[in-house]
């Protein structure tokens, strides 16, 4: 395609949290990087919006914290559940250091901020509406990607391709890499409802016979995540939306006066929940990270944060070898998988256990009101116990820190 560079040191397919953070960190270290994003903007509703302490630490480390703090956001320092009408504190960030909260921030604002910071770096080349359609293979190595763009298709050659193209990854398919699926008993319906001044202040979950939903306080609206049994979406949508409105009103009586604001099914998005993980995250000349390597359940809101942790680990390992020139050794890519696979695996195991022991049982509608076992209720009375999920989901198990140095022209703040 005329006027478009068709050679780069590192090509990143996908401008989500993983791809944008990796692109930014590599460019900041002086590596020529091209990020391909198939959409024209980051404005897609109901992407993950939870920014955990592990990500806040990275933003501090690269000097973006002040700008991040200016984005529209809400801090959450504890999470409660209302189980069969009885309130139970479950997760507590208060008292944790250095961040005693997580932040709810629209993902598009977060990605716009990263894109904006990237554009200030000479080594950063973000191409919107450029979709990677497949890999170019040469002599048994990935040598670049085929790209579909508004002004014509082209080939982009690169010494390393990093697939950050999400859980329906085109490049994973193209590389014929297989993921192990772990299943999920639920899908999630996402919708908004207006929030009044007199509504509860917290972000919290509600669990009752056969139903489960989470209400995220987004200041002027509630972002509602309503769990339904896996695969039931089509049959629900075949019926009028009144049943959903009624259930929401029963579960959260303070929303009953605005049940009609769930206007129609086309205002409700469905997240088909899946948990999977690639057995092998790399091939010669190719690495996969973020959702492309491991789709997470929404439990704990960890998806963005693990994608960012992967990006930091990859940038730490790859910045110097990419700057040095030459092919990237496969053993380096294997080391990135080894580093990141363990924390991902542990969180996925916890998510799978919670899906089996809690969510499946509630959604099965056994008729019994759900209850928190007495011992667990007792233990959750201690803040130190409520710190455990906050640490696991909020800080992660192997917290990454930015090591790849910024060049003098790579200042972000
Ligand atoms: C409805 C919903 C709610 C969620 N809620 C939360 C939450 O509250 N908290 C949380 O942490 N996580 C949440 N997640 C998960 C979270 O959004 C993901 O785990 C996280 O965004 C993964 O980041 P990623 O960069 O790996 O992939 P993605 O965010 O999926 O980004 C992939 C990017 O690649 C682009 N792309 C795809 N294919 C191509 C291609 N062929 N060429 C070029 N570009 C391509 C896509 O447009 C996209 O921008 C949610 C997900 C969904 C769907």
mmCIF file of N, CA, C and O in Angstrom, residues 343-392:
data_model
loop_
_atom_site.group_PDB
_atom_site.id
_atom_site.type_symbol
_atom_site.label_atom_id
_atom_site.label_comp_id
_atom_site.label_asym_id
_atom_site.label_seq_id
_atom_site.Cartn_x
_atom_site.Cartn_y
_atom_site.Cartn_z
ATOM 1 N N UNK A 343 0.682 -17.430 37.462
ATOM 2 C CA UNK A 343 -0.358 -16.573 38.072
ATOM 3 C C UNK A 343 -1.705 -16.676 37.363
ATOM 4 O O UNK A 343 -2.758 -16.632 38.006
ATOM 5 N N UNK A 344 -1.676 -16.846 36.043
ATOM 6 C CA UNK A 344 -2.939 -16.975 35.303
ATOM 7 C C UNK A 344 -3.656 -18.260 35.710
ATOM 8 O O UNK A 344 -4.863 -18.272 35.985
ATOM 9 N N UNK A 345 -2.864 -19.346 35.783
ATOM 10 C CA UNK A 345 -3.435 -20.653 36.115
ATOM 11 C C UNK A 345 -4.103 -20.636 37.488
ATOM 12 O O UNK A 345 -5.210 -21.136 37.667
ATOM 13 N N UNK A 346 -3.421 -20.036 38.464
ATOM 14 C CA UNK A 346 -3.974 -20.031 39.824
ATOM 15 C C UNK A 346 -5.298 -19.261 39.850
ATOM 16 O O UNK A 346 -6.296 -19.726 40.403
ATOM 17 N N UNK A 347 -5.332 -18.085 39.208
ATOM 18 C CA UNK A 347 -6.567 -17.288 39.224
ATOM 19 C C UNK A 347 -7.672 -18.061 38.475
ATOM 20 O O UNK A 347 -8.822 -18.110 38.933
ATOM 21 N N UNK A 348 -7.329 -18.694 37.364
ATOM 22 C CA UNK A 348 -8.357 -19.463 36.643
ATOM 23 C C UNK A 348 -8.891 -20.602 37.512
ATOM 24 O O UNK A 348 -10.081 -20.881 37.523
ATOM 25 N N UNK A 349 -7.992 -21.254 38.275
ATOM 26 C CA UNK A 349 -8.468 -22.348 39.143
ATOM 27 C C UNK A 349 -9.442 -21.829 40.187
ATOM 28 O O UNK A 349 -10.454 -22.460 40.479
ATOM 29 N N UNK A 350 -9.124 -20.677 40.760
ATOM 30 C CA UNK A 350 -10.033 -20.100 41.767
ATOM 31 C C UNK A 350 -11.366 -19.758 41.095
ATOM 32 O O UNK A 350 -12.443 -20.025 41.628
ATOM 33 N N UNK A 351 -11.305 -19.181 39.893
ATOM 34 C CA UNK A 351 -12.544 -18.825 39.183
ATOM 35 C C UNK A 351 -13.381 -20.078 38.890
ATOM 36 O O UNK A 351 -14.602 -20.067 39.070
ATOM 37 N N UNK A 352 -12.702 -21.151 38.457
ATOM 38 C CA UNK A 352 -13.432 -22.386 38.132
ATOM 39 C C UNK A 352 -14.097 -22.937 39.399
ATOM 40 O O UNK A 352 -15.262 -23.349 39.387
ATOM 41 N N UNK A 353 -13.366 -22.901 40.522
ATOM 42 C CA UNK A 353 -13.933 -23.401 41.784
ATOM 43 C C UNK A 353 -15.147 -22.558 42.185
ATOM 44 O O UNK A 353 -16.187 -23.090 42.606
ATOM 45 N N UNK A 354 -15.051 -21.238 42.026
ATOM 46 C CA UNK A 354 -16.182 -20.373 42.400
ATOM 47 C C UNK A 354 -17.365 -20.615 41.469
ATOM 48 O O UNK A 354 -18.531 -20.580 41.889
ATOM 49 N N UNK A 355 -17.070 -20.844 40.209
ATOM 50 C CA UNK A 355 -18.166 -21.123 39.267
ATOM 51 C C UNK A 355 -18.907 -22.396 39.665
ATOM 52 O O UNK A 355 -20.126 -22.441 39.625
ATOM 53 N N UNK A 356 -18.123 -23.421 40.057
ATOM 54 C CA UNK A 356 -18.752 -24.715 40.384
ATOM 55 C C UNK A 356 -19.496 -24.648 41.699
ATOM 56 O O UNK A 356 -20.629 -25.082 41.829
ATOM 57 N N UNK A 357 -18.801 -24.103 42.721
ATOM 58 C CA UNK A 357 -19.357 -24.192 44.077
ATOM 59 C C UNK A 357 -20.394 -23.142 44.385
ATOM 60 O O UNK A 357 -21.241 -23.347 45.235
ATOM 61 N N UNK A 358 -20.303 -22.006 43.723
ATOM 62 C CA UNK A 358 -21.230 -20.925 44.074
ATOM 63 C C UNK A 358 -22.204 -20.651 42.931
ATOM 64 O O UNK A 358 -23.419 -20.844 43.070
ATOM 65 N N UNK A 359 -21.665 -20.284 41.775
ATOM 66 C CA UNK A 359 -22.539 -19.765 40.720
ATOM 67 C C UNK A 359 -23.460 -20.859 40.177
ATOM 68 O O UNK A 359 -24.665 -20.662 40.053
ATOM 69 N N UNK A 360 -22.898 -22.059 39.877
ATOM 70 C CA UNK A 360 -23.749 -23.150 39.357
ATOM 71 C C UNK A 360 -24.889 -23.427 40.316
ATOM 72 O O UNK A 360 -26.041 -23.563 39.921
ATOM 73 N N UNK A 361 -24.560 -23.515 41.594
ATOM 74 C CA UNK A 361 -25.587 -23.883 42.585
ATOM 75 C C UNK A 361 -26.693 -22.847 42.647
ATOM 76 O O UNK A 361 -27.865 -23.195 42.728
ATOM 77 N N UNK A 362 -26.291 -21.576 42.616
ATOM 78 C CA UNK A 362 -27.320 -20.529 42.703
ATOM 79 C C UNK A 362 -28.192 -20.569 41.459
ATOM 80 O O UNK A 362 -29.431 -20.524 41.543
ATOM 81 N N UNK A 363 -27.561 -20.692 40.283
ATOM 82 C CA UNK A 363 -28.341 -20.611 39.036
ATOM 83 C C UNK A 363 -29.204 -21.853 38.797
ATOM 84 O O UNK A 363 -30.130 -21.818 38.011
ATOM 85 N N UNK A 364 -28.885 -22.943 39.513
ATOM 86 C CA UNK A 364 -29.680 -24.168 39.340
ATOM 87 C C UNK A 364 -31.099 -24.036 39.882
ATOM 88 O O UNK A 364 -31.947 -24.893 39.639
ATOM 89 N N UNK A 365 -31.366 -23.003 40.612
ATOM 90 C CA UNK A 365 -32.694 -22.727 41.167
ATOM 91 C C UNK A 365 -33.240 -23.893 41.972
ATOM 92 O O UNK A 365 -34.336 -24.377 41.726
ATOM 93 N N UNK A 366 -32.469 -24.378 42.928
ATOM 94 C CA UNK A 366 -32.888 -25.548 43.686
ATOM 95 C C UNK A 366 -34.070 -25.257 44.608
ATOM 96 O O UNK A 366 -34.660 -26.168 45.170
ATOM 97 N N UNK A 367 -34.420 -24.000 44.758
ATOM 98 C CA UNK A 367 -35.537 -23.671 45.647
ATOM 99 C C UNK A 367 -35.069 -23.264 47.026
ATOM 100 O O UNK A 367 -35.717 -22.533 47.733
ATOM 101 N N UNK A 368 -33.884 -23.752 47.401
ATOM 102 C CA UNK A 368 -33.318 -23.374 48.705
ATOM 103 C C UNK A 368 -32.753 -21.957 48.623
ATOM 104 O O UNK A 368 -32.022 -21.645 47.679
ATOM 105 N N UNK A 369 -33.037 -21.088 49.579
ATOM 106 C CA UNK A 369 -32.381 -19.779 49.534
ATOM 107 C C UNK A 369 -30.871 -19.964 49.761
ATOM 108 O O UNK A 369 -30.480 -20.764 50.611
ATOM 109 N N UNK A 370 -30.032 -19.268 49.013
ATOM 110 C CA UNK A 370 -28.597 -19.431 49.218
ATOM 111 C C UNK A 370 -28.193 -18.882 50.580
ATOM 112 O O UNK A 370 -28.863 -18.013 51.128
ATOM 113 N N UNK A 371 -27.128 -19.414 51.145
ATOM 114 C CA UNK A 371 -26.659 -18.862 52.425
ATOM 115 C C UNK A 371 -25.146 -18.996 52.512
ATOM 116 O O UNK A 371 -24.551 -19.878 51.887
ATOM 117 N N UNK A 372 -24.582 -18.097 53.286
ATOM 118 C CA UNK A 372 -23.136 -18.158 53.510
ATOM 119 C C UNK A 372 -22.921 -19.078 54.702
ATOM 120 O O UNK A 372 -23.505 -18.853 55.765
ATOM 121 N N UNK A 373 -22.119 -20.153 54.546
ATOM 122 C CA UNK A 373 -21.902 -21.049 55.691
ATOM 123 C C UNK A 373 -21.415 -20.279 56.916
ATOM 124 O O UNK A 373 -20.665 -19.294 56.783
ATOM 125 N N UNK A 374 -21.831 -20.744 58.085
ATOM 126 C CA UNK A 374 -21.556 -19.998 59.321
ATOM 127 C C UNK A 374 -20.059 -19.765 59.522
ATOM 128 O O UNK A 374 -19.640 -18.666 59.925
ATOM 129 N N UNK A 375 -19.243 -20.783 59.214
ATOM 130 C CA UNK A 375 -17.800 -20.634 59.431
ATOM 131 C C UNK A 375 -17.239 -19.533 58.531
ATOM 132 O O UNK A 375 -16.458 -18.682 58.979
ATOM 133 N N UNK A 376 -17.688 -19.554 57.284
ATOM 134 C CA UNK A 376 -17.188 -18.534 56.341
ATOM 135 C C UNK A 376 -17.642 -17.146 56.785
ATOM 136 O O UNK A 376 -16.885 -16.175 56.760
ATOM 137 N N UNK A 377 -18.894 -17.066 57.236
ATOM 138 C CA UNK A 377 -19.418 -15.771 57.714
ATOM 139 C C UNK A 377 -18.560 -15.257 58.878
ATOM 140 O O UNK A 377 -18.199 -14.085 58.937
ATOM 141 N N UNK A 378 -18.215 -16.196 59.777
ATOM 142 C CA UNK A 378 -17.374 -15.831 60.924
ATOM 143 C C UNK A 378 -16.019 -15.313 60.436
ATOM 144 O O UNK A 378 -15.559 -14.243 60.841
ATOM 145 N N UNK A 379 -15.405 -16.089 59.500
ATOM 146 C CA UNK A 379 -14.061 -15.712 59.030
ATOM 147 C C UNK A 379 -14.084 -14.371 58.311
ATOM 148 O O UNK A 379 -13.181 -13.540 58.465
ATOM 149 N N UNK A 380 -15.148 -14.146 57.521
ATOM 150 C CA UNK A 380 -15.224 -12.898 56.763
ATOM 151 C C UNK A 380 -15.441 -11.679 57.664
ATOM 152 O O UNK A 380 -15.389 -10.540 57.214
ATOM 153 N N UNK A 381 -15.690 -11.951 58.921
ATOM 154 C CA UNK A 381 -15.798 -10.854 59.893
ATOM 155 C C UNK A 381 -14.448 -10.189 60.125
ATOM 156 O O UNK A 381 -14.374 -9.083 60.655
ATOM 157 N N UNK A 382 -13.371 -10.884 59.747
ATOM 158 C CA UNK A 382 -12.018 -10.333 59.956
ATOM 159 C C UNK A 382 -11.532 -9.666 58.673
ATOM 160 O O UNK A 382 -11.552 -10.286 57.596
ATOM 161 N N UNK A 383 -11.065 -8.445 58.819
ATOM 162 C CA UNK A 383 -10.585 -7.725 57.632
ATOM 163 C C UNK A 383 -9.418 -8.456 56.964
ATOM 164 O O UNK A 383 -9.296 -8.487 55.749
ATOM 165 N N UNK A 384 -8.572 -9.093 57.789
ATOM 166 C CA UNK A 384 -7.409 -9.810 57.222
ATOM 167 C C UNK A 384 -7.878 -10.910 56.265
ATOM 168 O O UNK A 384 -7.224 -11.185 55.260
ATOM 169 N N UNK A 385 -9.009 -11.523 56.566
ATOM 170 C CA UNK A 385 -9.537 -12.572 55.671
ATOM 171 C C UNK A 385 -10.097 -11.927 54.401
ATOM 172 O O UNK A 385 -9.896 -12.434 53.296
ATOM 173 N N UNK A 386 -10.743 -10.777 54.566
ATOM 174 C CA UNK A 386 -11.300 -10.097 53.376
ATOM 175 C C UNK A 386 -10.173 -9.507 52.516
ATOM 176 O O UNK A 386 -10.393 -9.167 51.357
ATOM 177 N N UNK A 387 -8.976 -9.391 53.101
ATOM 178 C CA UNK A 387 -7.823 -8.938 52.308
ATOM 179 C C UNK A 387 -7.374 -10.010 51.319
ATOM 180 O O UNK A 387 -6.746 -9.692 50.314
ATOM 181 N N UNK A 388 -7.664 -11.282 51.606
ATOM 182 C CA UNK A 388 -7.123 -12.366 50.759
ATOM 183 C C UNK A 388 -7.623 -12.236 49.312
ATOM 184 O O UNK A 388 -6.818 -12.169 48.388
ATOM 185 N N UNK A 389 -8.959 -12.155 49.070
ATOM 186 C CA UNK A 389 -9.379 -11.973 47.667
ATOM 187 C C UNK A 389 -8.904 -10.636 47.087
ATOM 188 O O UNK A 389 -8.615 -10.544 45.888
ATOM 189 N N UNK A 390 -8.789 -9.611 47.937
ATOM 190 C CA UNK A 390 -8.328 -8.306 47.430
ATOM 191 C C UNK A 390 -6.888 -8.420 46.923
ATOM 192 O O UNK A 390 -6.522 -7.866 45.891
ATOM 193 N N UNK A 391 -6.079 -9.187 47.660
ATOM 194 C CA UNK A 391 -4.687 -9.377 47.225
ATOM 195 C C UNK A 391 -4.620 -10.248 45.985
ATOM 196 O O UNK A 391 -3.905 -9.949 45.030
ATOM 197 N N UNK A 392 -5.374 -11.353 45.997
ATOM 198 C CA UNK A 392 -5.304 -12.297 44.868
ATOM 199 C C UNK A 392 -5.744 -11.629 43.568
ATOM 200 O O UNK A 392 -5.061 -11.693 42.545
#
